[in-house]
Amino acid sequence: MKSNIALIGFMGCGKTSVGKILAKRLGKRYISTDLLIQKIVKKSIPRIFKENGEIKFRELEIRAIKKISKVKNAVIDCGGGVVLNFINIQRLKENSHIIYLKANPKVILKRIKKSKNRPLLFGKNKLEKIKELLQFRKPFYERAADYIIDTTRLNVKKIVEKIIDFVRKNEGKNLAK
Ligand code: S3P
């Protein structure tokens, strides 16, 4: 039976704040792919992107997911680009319900504007960049998802409730596609 919940979705869609509260509510362990990667290489995400490039970061992400997907009874906060490599989704699906948190680009911009930790959104024209990345990634997120929640107008508490409802209803079901 799947005992993990993996949260996927674009930056600023609430994966981290929802993940921490959800884990507490369900008595599960909270695990973040970004935190694990930073621990493995002892560098911040912006430094990895700057010194090693995005491709190296994606390799580290694959390593992190491989490790994490074996864990049981966890809420997994996945970096926004985890879906780009299908192997990550295959591995996550073994033990996890996959929940896609989405939001509209303007809300995403508002939520990430001050972030110093998202190298893909450094620089100007952030809204354009968000729209461009979202358009490209949309099919990846949708294909991976067992359940989709639009977080644009929802608070964290409501999102947590929706996830708990979904997981309870689908416990024991084989959601593999
Ligand atoms: C990324 C999202 C980030 C982090 C990295 C790349 C992405 O995680 O993994 O900056 O490609 O969308 P969050 O989604 O937790 O911000």
Short mmCIF file of N, CA and C and ligand atoms in Angstrom, two decimals:
data_model
loop_
_atom_site.label_atom_id
_atom_site.label_comp_id
_atom_site.label_asym_id
_atom_site.label_seq_id
_atom_site.Cartn_x
_atom_site.Cartn_y
_atom_site.Cartn_z
N MET A 1 0.83 -1.20 0.00
CA MET A 1 0.00 0.00 0.00
C MET A 1 0.87 1.27 0.00
N LYS A 2 0.41 2.26 -0.74
CA LYS A 2 1.20 3.50 -0.83
C LYS A 2 1.08 4.30 0.48
N SER A 3 2.23 4.51 1.16
CA SER A 3 2.16 5.23 2.42
C SER A 3 2.75 6.64 2.32
N ASN A 4 3.24 6.99 1.13
CA ASN A 4 3.80 8.34 0.95
C ASN A 4 2.86 9.24 0.16
N ILE A 5 3.04 10.53 0.37
CA ILE A 5 2.33 11.51 -0.45
C ILE A 5 3.41 12.39 -1.07
N ALA A 6 3.47 12.43 -2.39
CA ALA A 6 4.46 13.27 -3.06
C ALA A 6 3.75 14.50 -3.62
N LEU A 7 4.29 15.67 -3.29
CA LEU A 7 3.70 16.92 -3.78
C LEU A 7 4.54 17.41 -4.95
N ILE A 8 3.88 17.56 -6.10
CA ILE A 8 4.58 18.09 -7.27
C ILE A 8 3.92 19.40 -7.68
N GLY A 9 4.60 20.15 -8.53
CA GLY A 9 4.02 21.40 -9.02
C GLY A 9 5.07 22.48 -9.13
N PHE A 10 4.68 23.58 -9.75
CA PHE A 10 5.61 24.67 -10.01
C PHE A 10 6.02 25.36 -8.70
N MET A 11 7.14 26.08 -8.76
CA MET A 11 7.58 26.89 -7.62
C MET A 11 6.44 27.82 -7.20
N GLY A 12 6.29 28.01 -5.91
CA GLY A 12 5.29 28.95 -5.42
C GLY A 12 3.87 28.42 -5.40
N CYS A 13 3.70 27.13 -5.56
CA CYS A 13 2.32 26.57 -5.52
C CYS A 13 1.98 25.98 -4.16
N GLY A 14 2.88 26.11 -3.19
CA GLY A 14 2.55 25.74 -1.82
C GLY A 14 3.07 24.39 -1.35
N LYS A 15 3.93 23.74 -2.14
CA LYS A 15 4.37 22.38 -1.77
C LYS A 15 5.02 22.34 -0.38
N THR A 16 5.88 23.33 -0.09
CA THR A 16 6.62 23.29 1.17
C THR A 16 5.71 23.59 2.36
N SER A 17 4.93 24.67 2.27
CA SER A 17 4.08 24.98 3.43
C SER A 17 3.01 23.91 3.64
N VAL A 18 2.44 23.41 2.55
CA VAL A 18 1.44 22.35 2.67
C VAL A 18 2.11 21.07 3.18
N GLY A 19 3.26 20.75 2.61
CA GLY A 19 3.95 19.50 2.96
C GLY A 19 4.26 19.40 4.45
N LYS A 20 4.73 20.49 5.03
CA LYS A 20 5.11 20.45 6.45
C LYS A 20 3.88 20.23 7.34
N ILE A 21 2.79 20.93 7.03
CA ILE A 21 1.58 20.80 7.86
C ILE A 21 0.92 19.43 7.65
N LEU A 22 0.89 19.00 6.38
CA LEU A 22 0.31 17.69 6.07
C LEU A 22 1.05 16.57 6.81
N ALA A 23 2.37 16.66 6.81
CA ALA A 23 3.17 15.63 7.48
C ALA A 23 2.84 15.58 8.96
N LYS A 24 2.75 16.75 9.56
CA LYS A 24 2.43 16.83 10.99
C LYS A 24 1.06 16.23 11.26
N ARG A 25 0.07 16.63 10.45
CA ARG A 25 -1.30 16.15 10.63
C ARG A 25 -1.40 14.62 10.54
N LEU A 26 -0.62 14.04 9.62
CA LEU A 26 -0.75 12.59 9.38
C LEU A 26 0.30 11.77 10.12
N GLY A 27 1.16 12.45 10.88
CA GLY A 27 2.23 11.74 11.60
C GLY A 27 3.22 11.11 10.65
N LYS A 28 3.45 11.77 9.52
CA LYS A 28 4.43 11.26 8.55
C LYS A 28 5.68 12.13 8.58
N ARG A 29 6.74 11.60 8.02
CA ARG A 29 8.00 12.34 7.97
C ARG A 29 7.96 13.31 6.79
N TYR A 30 8.45 14.55 6.98
CA TYR A 30 8.52 15.52 5.89
C TYR A 30 9.90 15.43 5.25
N ILE A 31 9.91 15.22 3.93
CA ILE A 31 11.20 15.16 3.22
C ILE A 31 11.15 16.10 2.02
N SER A 32 12.22 16.89 1.86
CA SER A 32 12.28 17.80 0.71
C SER A 32 13.43 17.37 -0.20
N THR A 33 13.13 17.24 -1.50
CA THR A 33 14.21 16.85 -2.42
C THR A 33 15.30 17.93 -2.45
N ASP A 34 14.88 19.18 -2.44
CA ASP A 34 15.87 20.28 -2.47
C ASP A 34 16.79 20.25 -1.25
N LEU A 35 16.20 19.99 -0.08
CA LEU A 35 17.04 19.95 1.14
C LEU A 35 18.02 18.79 1.07
N LEU A 36 17.54 17.64 0.58
CA LEU A 36 18.43 16.47 0.50
C LEU A 36 19.59 16.75 -0.47
N ILE A 37 19.26 17.34 -1.63
CA ILE A 37 20.31 17.65 -2.61
C ILE A 37 21.36 18.59 -1.99
N GLN A 38 20.88 19.61 -1.29
CA GLN A 38 21.80 20.57 -0.68
C GLN A 38 22.68 19.91 0.38
N LYS A 39 22.10 18.92 1.06
CA LYS A 39 22.85 18.19 2.08
C LYS A 39 23.91 17.30 1.42
N ILE A 40 23.52 16.64 0.31
CA ILE A 40 24.46 15.74 -0.36
C ILE A 40 25.69 16.52 -0.87
N VAL A 41 25.46 17.65 -1.51
CA VAL A 41 26.60 18.37 -2.12
C VAL A 41 27.14 19.52 -1.27
N LYS A 42 26.46 19.75 -0.16
CA LYS A 42 26.85 20.84 0.75
C LYS A 42 26.96 22.19 0.05
N LYS A 43 25.98 22.46 -0.81
CA LYS A 43 25.92 23.74 -1.52
C LYS A 43 24.46 24.15 -1.60
N SER A 44 24.23 25.46 -1.70
CA SER A 44 22.85 25.91 -1.87
C SER A 44 22.40 25.65 -3.32
N ILE A 45 21.10 25.66 -3.54
CA ILE A 45 20.57 25.45 -4.90
C ILE A 45 21.13 26.50 -5.89
N PRO A 46 21.08 27.80 -5.55
CA PRO A 46 21.65 28.77 -6.50
C PRO A 46 23.12 28.51 -6.82
N ARG A 47 23.88 28.07 -5.82
CA ARG A 47 25.31 27.77 -6.08
C ARG A 47 25.46 26.57 -7.00
N ILE A 48 24.63 25.55 -6.83
CA ILE A 48 24.72 24.38 -7.71
C ILE A 48 24.44 24.82 -9.16
N PHE A 49 23.38 25.61 -9.33
CA PHE A 49 23.04 26.07 -10.70
C PHE A 49 24.19 26.90 -11.28
N LYS A 50 24.77 27.76 -10.45
CA LYS A 50 25.81 28.67 -10.94
C LYS A 50 27.10 27.92 -11.25
N GLU A 51 27.50 27.06 -10.35
CA GLU A 51 28.82 26.42 -10.51
C GLU A 51 28.78 25.13 -11.33
N ASN A 52 27.64 24.42 -11.30
CA ASN A 52 27.59 23.11 -11.97
C ASN A 52 26.56 23.04 -13.09
N GLY A 53 25.63 23.99 -13.10
CA GLY A 53 24.64 24.02 -14.17
C GLY A 53 23.38 23.22 -13.86
N GLU A 54 22.35 23.48 -14.65
CA GLU A 54 21.05 22.83 -14.40
C GLU A 54 21.12 21.32 -14.64
N ILE A 55 21.89 20.89 -15.64
CA ILE A 55 21.92 19.45 -15.94
C ILE A 55 22.46 18.66 -14.75
N LYS A 56 23.53 19.20 -14.14
CA LYS A 56 24.08 18.54 -12.95
C LYS A 56 23.04 18.51 -11.82
N PHE A 57 22.32 19.64 -11.69
CA PHE A 57 21.28 19.69 -10.66
C PHE A 57 20.23 18.59 -10.90
N ARG A 58 19.83 18.41 -12.17
CA ARG A 58 18.83 17.38 -12.48
C ARG A 58 19.37 15.98 -12.16
N GLU A 59 20.67 15.78 -12.38
CA GLU A 59 21.26 14.47 -12.02
C GLU A 59 21.18 14.25 -10.52
N LEU A 60 21.48 15.30 -9.78
CA LEU A 60 21.40 15.19 -8.32
C LEU A 60 19.96 14.93 -7.87
N GLU A 61 19.04 15.54 -8.59
CA GLU A 61 17.62 15.36 -8.27
C GLU A 61 17.22 13.90 -8.48
N ILE A 62 17.70 13.31 -9.57
CA ILE A 62 17.40 11.89 -9.85
C ILE A 62 17.96 11.02 -8.72
N ARG A 63 19.19 11.34 -8.28
CA ARG A 63 19.79 10.57 -7.15
C ARG A 63 18.96 10.72 -5.89
N ALA A 64 18.54 11.95 -5.64
CA ALA A 64 17.76 12.20 -4.41
C ALA A 64 16.44 11.46 -4.46
N ILE A 65 15.75 11.50 -5.59
CA ILE A 65 14.45 10.81 -5.70
C ILE A 65 14.63 9.30 -5.56
N LYS A 66 15.70 8.78 -6.12
CA LYS A 66 15.95 7.34 -6.03
C LYS A 66 16.00 6.91 -4.55
N LYS A 67 16.71 7.73 -3.78
CA LYS A 67 16.86 7.45 -2.36
C LYS A 67 15.51 7.61 -1.63
N ILE A 68 14.88 8.73 -1.89
CA ILE A 68 13.65 9.08 -1.17
C ILE A 68 12.51 8.12 -1.50
N SER A 69 12.47 7.64 -2.73
CA SER A 69 11.31 6.82 -3.13
C SER A 69 11.26 5.48 -2.41
N LYS A 70 12.33 5.13 -1.74
CA LYS A 70 12.34 3.87 -0.98
C LYS A 70 11.79 4.05 0.44
N VAL A 71 11.72 5.30 0.86
CA VAL A 71 11.25 5.61 2.22
C VAL A 71 9.75 5.33 2.31
N LYS A 72 9.29 4.99 3.52
CA LYS A 72 7.85 4.76 3.73
C LYS A 72 7.30 5.81 4.70
N ASN A 73 6.01 6.05 4.59
CA ASN A 73 5.30 6.94 5.52
C ASN A 73 5.85 8.37 5.56
N ALA A 74 6.00 8.95 4.37
CA ALA A 74 6.55 10.30 4.29
C ALA A 74 5.71 11.20 3.38
N VAL A 75 5.83 12.50 3.65
CA VAL A 75 5.32 13.50 2.71
C VAL A 75 6.54 14.04 1.99
N ILE A 76 6.54 13.91 0.67
CA ILE A 76 7.73 14.30 -0.10
C ILE A 76 7.45 15.60 -0.85
N ASP A 77 8.22 16.61 -0.51
CA ASP A 77 8.11 17.92 -1.15
C ASP A 77 9.09 17.92 -2.33
N CYS A 78 8.54 17.78 -3.54
CA CYS A 78 9.41 17.63 -4.72
C CYS A 78 9.72 18.98 -5.35
N GLY A 79 10.98 19.21 -5.69
CA GLY A 79 11.34 20.42 -6.44
C GLY A 79 10.49 20.50 -7.71
N GLY A 80 10.25 21.72 -8.17
CA GLY A 80 9.34 21.94 -9.28
C GLY A 80 9.69 21.22 -10.58
N GLY A 81 10.97 20.86 -10.75
CA GLY A 81 11.37 20.24 -12.01
C GLY A 81 11.50 18.72 -11.95
N VAL A 82 11.10 18.13 -10.84
CA VAL A 82 11.22 16.67 -10.67
C VAL A 82 10.50 15.90 -11.79
N VAL A 83 9.38 16.48 -12.26
CA VAL A 83 8.58 15.80 -13.29
C VAL A 83 9.27 15.71 -14.65
N LEU A 84 10.31 16.51 -14.82
CA LEU A 84 10.94 16.57 -16.15
C LEU A 84 11.63 15.27 -16.54
N ASN A 85 12.05 14.51 -15.56
CA ASN A 85 12.64 13.20 -15.84
C ASN A 85 11.66 12.11 -15.41
N PHE A 86 11.15 11.39 -16.38
CA PHE A 86 10.06 10.44 -16.11
C PHE A 86 10.45 9.36 -15.11
N ILE A 87 11.74 9.03 -15.08
CA ILE A 87 12.22 8.02 -14.13
C ILE A 87 11.87 8.43 -12.68
N ASN A 88 11.89 9.73 -12.42
CA ASN A 88 11.54 10.21 -11.08
C ASN A 88 10.10 9.85 -10.73
N ILE A 89 9.22 10.05 -11.69
CA ILE A 89 7.80 9.78 -11.45
C ILE A 89 7.57 8.28 -11.30
N GLN A 90 8.23 7.50 -12.15
CA GLN A 90 8.10 6.04 -12.03
C GLN A 90 8.51 5.59 -10.64
N ARG A 91 9.62 6.13 -10.17
CA ARG A 91 10.11 5.71 -8.84
C ARG A 91 9.16 6.19 -7.74
N LEU A 92 8.70 7.43 -7.84
CA LEU A 92 7.81 7.95 -6.81
C LEU A 92 6.51 7.16 -6.74
N LYS A 93 5.99 6.76 -7.90
CA LYS A 93 4.70 6.08 -7.96
C LYS A 93 4.67 4.75 -7.21
N GLU A 94 5.85 4.17 -7.00
CA GLU A 94 5.88 2.88 -6.30
C GLU A 94 5.26 2.98 -4.90
N ASN A 95 5.59 4.05 -4.20
CA ASN A 95 5.11 4.17 -2.81
C ASN A 95 4.28 5.42 -2.52
N SER A 96 4.02 6.24 -3.56
CA SER A 96 3.42 7.55 -3.27
C SER A 96 2.16 7.86 -4.07
N HIS A 97 1.22 8.49 -3.40
CA HIS A 97 0.14 9.18 -4.10
C HIS A 97 0.75 10.49 -4.60
N ILE A 98 0.49 10.83 -5.84
CA ILE A 98 1.12 12.04 -6.39
C ILE A 98 0.10 13.16 -6.53
N ILE A 99 0.33 14.22 -5.79
CA ILE A 99 -0.61 15.34 -5.76
C ILE A 99 0.03 16.54 -6.46
N TYR A 100 -0.67 17.05 -7.44
CA TYR A 100 -0.15 18.21 -8.19
C TYR A 100 -0.83 19.48 -7.68
N LEU A 101 -0.01 20.39 -7.13
CA LEU A 101 -0.52 21.68 -6.68
C LEU A 101 -0.24 22.70 -7.76
N LYS A 102 -1.31 23.34 -8.26
CA LYS A 102 -1.07 24.35 -9.29
C LYS A 102 -1.63 25.71 -8.87
N ALA A 103 -1.22 26.75 -9.59
CA ALA A 103 -1.73 28.11 -9.31
C ALA A 103 -1.55 28.93 -10.57
N ASN A 104 -2.24 30.07 -10.64
CA ASN A 104 -2.05 30.87 -11.85
C ASN A 104 -0.76 31.70 -11.76
N PRO A 105 -0.21 32.07 -12.93
CA PRO A 105 1.11 32.70 -12.98
C PRO A 105 1.25 33.97 -12.14
N LYS A 106 0.18 34.78 -12.08
CA LYS A 106 0.28 36.02 -11.29
C LYS A 106 0.41 35.73 -9.80
N VAL A 107 -0.32 34.73 -9.36
CA VAL A 107 -0.23 34.35 -7.94
C VAL A 107 1.15 33.74 -7.66
N ILE A 108 1.63 32.96 -8.59
CA ILE A 108 2.97 32.38 -8.41
C ILE A 108 4.00 33.51 -8.28
N LEU A 109 3.89 34.51 -9.16
CA LEU A 109 4.84 35.63 -9.13
C LEU A 109 4.80 36.33 -7.77
N LYS A 110 3.58 36.56 -7.28
CA LYS A 110 3.42 37.23 -5.99
C LYS A 110 4.11 36.43 -4.88
N ARG A 111 3.96 35.11 -4.96
CA ARG A 111 4.50 34.26 -3.89
C ARG A 111 6.02 34.11 -3.97
N ILE A 112 6.59 34.19 -5.16
CA ILE A 112 8.05 33.90 -5.26
C ILE A 112 8.90 35.17 -5.46
N LYS A 113 8.22 36.32 -5.60
CA LYS A 113 8.91 37.56 -5.98
C LYS A 113 10.19 37.82 -5.18
N LYS A 114 10.10 37.59 -3.88
CA LYS A 114 11.25 37.94 -3.04
C LYS A 114 12.21 36.79 -2.83
N SER A 115 11.92 35.64 -3.41
CA SER A 115 12.75 34.46 -3.17
C SER A 115 14.15 34.63 -3.75
N LYS A 116 15.15 34.26 -2.94
CA LYS A 116 16.54 34.34 -3.42
C LYS A 116 17.07 32.94 -3.70
N ASN A 117 16.15 32.00 -3.72
CA ASN A 117 16.56 30.60 -3.77
C ASN A 117 16.13 29.89 -5.05
N ARG A 118 15.61 30.65 -6.03
CA ARG A 118 15.08 30.03 -7.25
C ARG A 118 15.80 30.54 -8.49
N PRO A 119 16.96 29.94 -8.77
CA PRO A 119 17.81 30.45 -9.87
C PRO A 119 17.11 30.51 -11.22
N LEU A 120 16.12 29.65 -11.46
CA LEU A 120 15.44 29.69 -12.77
C LEU A 120 14.64 30.97 -12.94
N LEU A 121 14.36 31.64 -11.82
CA LEU A 121 13.56 32.87 -11.91
C LEU A 121 14.35 34.10 -11.50
N PHE A 122 15.67 34.02 -11.53
CA PHE A 122 16.47 35.21 -11.28
C PHE A 122 16.33 36.13 -12.50
N GLY A 123 16.56 37.41 -12.30
CA GLY A 123 16.55 38.34 -13.43
C GLY A 123 15.19 38.96 -13.70
N LYS A 124 15.11 39.62 -14.85
CA LYS A 124 13.89 40.40 -15.16
C LYS A 124 12.83 39.51 -15.83
N ASN A 125 11.70 40.14 -16.16
CA ASN A 125 10.59 39.47 -16.87
C ASN A 125 10.19 38.14 -16.22
N LYS A 126 10.05 38.18 -14.91
CA LYS A 126 9.73 36.95 -14.18
C LYS A 126 8.40 36.35 -14.63
N LEU A 127 7.39 37.23 -14.83
CA LEU A 127 6.07 36.70 -15.19
C LEU A 127 6.13 35.94 -16.51
N GLU A 128 6.85 36.52 -17.47
CA GLU A 128 7.00 35.86 -18.77
C GLU A 128 7.68 34.51 -18.62
N LYS A 129 8.73 34.51 -17.81
CA LYS A 129 9.49 33.28 -17.59
C LYS A 129 8.61 32.21 -16.94
N ILE A 130 7.82 32.63 -15.96
CA ILE A 130 6.92 31.69 -15.28
C ILE A 130 5.94 31.10 -16.29
N LYS A 131 5.34 31.97 -17.12
CA LYS A 131 4.35 31.51 -18.10
C LYS A 131 4.98 30.52 -19.08
N GLU A 132 6.18 30.86 -19.51
CA GLU A 132 6.88 30.01 -20.49
C GLU A 132 7.18 28.62 -19.90
N LEU A 133 7.73 28.61 -18.69
CA LEU A 133 8.07 27.32 -18.05
C LEU A 133 6.80 26.52 -17.77
N LEU A 134 5.75 27.23 -17.33
CA LEU A 134 4.49 26.54 -17.01
C LEU A 134 3.90 25.89 -18.24
N GLN A 135 3.93 26.61 -19.33
CA GLN A 135 3.35 26.07 -20.56
C GLN A 135 4.08 24.79 -20.99
N PHE A 136 5.39 24.83 -20.88
CA PHE A 136 6.18 23.66 -21.24
C PHE A 136 5.92 22.49 -20.29
N ARG A 137 5.82 22.81 -19.01
CA ARG A 137 5.73 21.73 -18.01
C ARG A 137 4.33 21.18 -17.77
N LYS A 138 3.32 21.94 -18.15
CA LYS A 138 1.93 21.54 -17.85
C LYS A 138 1.66 20.06 -18.15
N PRO A 139 1.98 19.58 -19.35
CA PRO A 139 1.68 18.16 -19.62
C PRO A 139 2.46 17.19 -18.72
N PHE A 140 3.65 17.60 -18.32
CA PHE A 140 4.45 16.73 -17.43
C PHE A 140 3.76 16.62 -16.06
N TYR A 141 3.33 17.76 -15.54
CA TYR A 141 2.65 17.73 -14.23
C TYR A 141 1.35 16.93 -14.32
N GLU A 142 0.58 17.22 -15.37
CA GLU A 142 -0.74 16.58 -15.47
C GLU A 142 -0.63 15.07 -15.65
N ARG A 143 0.36 14.66 -16.42
CA ARG A 143 0.52 13.23 -16.68
C ARG A 143 0.92 12.49 -15.40
N ALA A 144 1.72 13.17 -14.58
CA ALA A 144 2.22 12.51 -13.36
C ALA A 144 1.17 12.44 -12.25
N ALA A 145 0.20 13.35 -12.30
CA ALA A 145 -0.69 13.55 -11.14
C ALA A 145 -1.75 12.48 -10.96
N ASP A 146 -1.95 12.07 -9.70
CA ASP A 146 -3.12 11.27 -9.34
C ASP A 146 -4.28 12.19 -8.99
N TYR A 147 -3.93 13.38 -8.51
CA TYR A 147 -4.97 14.32 -8.06
C TYR A 147 -4.41 15.74 -8.23
N ILE A 148 -5.27 16.65 -8.73
CA ILE A 148 -4.81 18.02 -9.01
C ILE A 148 -5.59 19.01 -8.13
N ILE A 149 -4.88 19.92 -7.50
CA ILE A 149 -5.55 20.94 -6.69
C ILE A 149 -5.09 22.32 -7.16
N ASP A 150 -6.06 23.16 -7.50
CA ASP A 150 -5.73 24.54 -7.86
C ASP A 150 -5.66 25.34 -6.56
N THR A 151 -4.46 25.80 -6.22
CA THR A 151 -4.24 26.46 -4.93
C THR A 151 -4.42 27.98 -5.01
N THR A 152 -4.78 28.46 -6.21
CA THR A 152 -4.83 29.91 -6.43
C THR A 152 -5.64 30.64 -5.35
N ARG A 153 -6.79 30.06 -5.04
CA ARG A 153 -7.67 30.76 -4.07
C ARG A 153 -7.87 29.97 -2.77
N LEU A 154 -6.98 29.03 -2.52
CA LEU A 154 -7.15 28.21 -1.31
C LEU A 154 -6.07 28.51 -0.29
N ASN A 155 -6.44 28.44 1.00
CA ASN A 155 -5.39 28.57 2.00
C ASN A 155 -4.81 27.18 2.32
N VAL A 156 -3.70 27.21 3.04
CA VAL A 156 -2.96 25.97 3.30
C VAL A 156 -3.83 24.93 3.99
N LYS A 157 -4.64 25.40 4.95
CA LYS A 157 -5.48 24.47 5.72
C LYS A 157 -6.43 23.70 4.79
N LYS A 158 -7.06 24.43 3.89
CA LYS A 158 -8.03 23.84 2.96
C LYS A 158 -7.33 22.83 2.02
N ILE A 159 -6.13 23.19 1.58
CA ILE A 159 -5.39 22.30 0.67
C ILE A 159 -5.05 21.00 1.40
N VAL A 160 -4.61 21.14 2.65
CA VAL A 160 -4.28 19.96 3.46
C VAL A 160 -5.51 19.06 3.60
N GLU A 161 -6.67 19.67 3.88
CA GLU A 161 -7.91 18.88 4.02
C GLU A 161 -8.23 18.12 2.75
N LYS A 162 -8.09 18.80 1.61
CA LYS A 162 -8.41 18.16 0.33
C LYS A 162 -7.49 16.96 0.08
N ILE A 163 -6.23 17.11 0.42
CA ILE A 163 -5.28 16.01 0.20
C ILE A 163 -5.64 14.83 1.12
N ILE A 164 -5.92 15.14 2.38
CA ILE A 164 -6.27 14.06 3.33
C ILE A 164 -7.51 13.31 2.84
N ASP A 165 -8.52 14.06 2.38
CA ASP A 165 -9.74 13.43 1.84
C ASP A 165 -9.41 12.51 0.68
N PHE A 166 -8.62 13.02 -0.23
CA PHE A 166 -8.27 12.22 -1.42
C PHE A 166 -7.55 10.94 -1.02
N VAL A 167 -6.57 11.08 -0.15
CA VAL A 167 -5.76 9.91 0.22
C VAL A 167 -6.62 8.88 0.95
N ARG A 168 -7.51 9.35 1.85
CA ARG A 168 -8.38 8.42 2.58
C ARG A 168 -9.26 7.65 1.61
N LYS A 169 -9.83 8.37 0.63
CA LYS A 169 -10.73 7.74 -0.34
C LYS A 169 -10.00 6.74 -1.23
N ASN A 170 -8.73 6.96 -1.43
CA ASN A 170 -8.00 6.14 -2.39
C ASN A 170 -7.01 5.17 -1.75
N GLU A 171 -7.05 5.11 -0.43
CA GLU A 171 -6.16 4.19 0.25
C GLU A 171 -6.38 2.77 -0.24
N GLY A 172 -5.30 2.09 -0.57
CA GLY A 172 -5.46 0.72 -0.98
C GLY A 172 -5.74 0.55 -2.47
N LYS A 173 -6.17 1.65 -3.14
CA LYS A 173 -6.44 1.54 -4.57
C LYS A 173 -5.12 1.62 -5.34
N ASN A 174 -5.07 0.96 -6.46
CA ASN A 174 -3.88 1.06 -7.29
C ASN A 174 -4.06 2.21 -8.25
N LEU A 175 -3.33 3.32 -7.98
CA LEU A 175 -3.50 4.49 -8.82
C LEU A 175 -2.50 4.58 -9.96
N ALA A 176 -1.69 3.53 -10.08
CA ALA A 176 -0.64 3.58 -11.12
C ALA A 176 -1.28 3.70 -12.50
N LYS A 177 -0.66 4.53 -13.32
CA LYS A 177 -1.22 4.72 -14.67
C LYS A 177 -0.50 3.83 -15.64
C1 S3P B 1 13.02 24.21 -9.55
C2 S3P B 1 12.28 24.36 -8.41
C3 S3P B 1 12.91 24.54 -7.08
C4 S3P B 1 14.32 23.94 -7.07
C5 S3P B 1 15.13 24.48 -8.20
C6 S3P B 1 14.51 24.18 -9.56
C7 S3P B 1 12.30 24.03 -10.83
O1 S3P B 1 12.13 23.92 -6.07
O2 S3P B 1 14.27 22.54 -7.16
O3 S3P B 1 15.28 25.86 -8.02
O4 S3P B 1 12.93 23.59 -11.82
O5 S3P B 1 11.09 24.29 -10.88
P1 S3P B 1 10.70 24.52 -5.55
O6 S3P B 1 9.66 24.07 -6.53
O7 S3P B 1 10.52 23.87 -4.22
O8 S3P B 1 10.84 25.99 -5.45
#
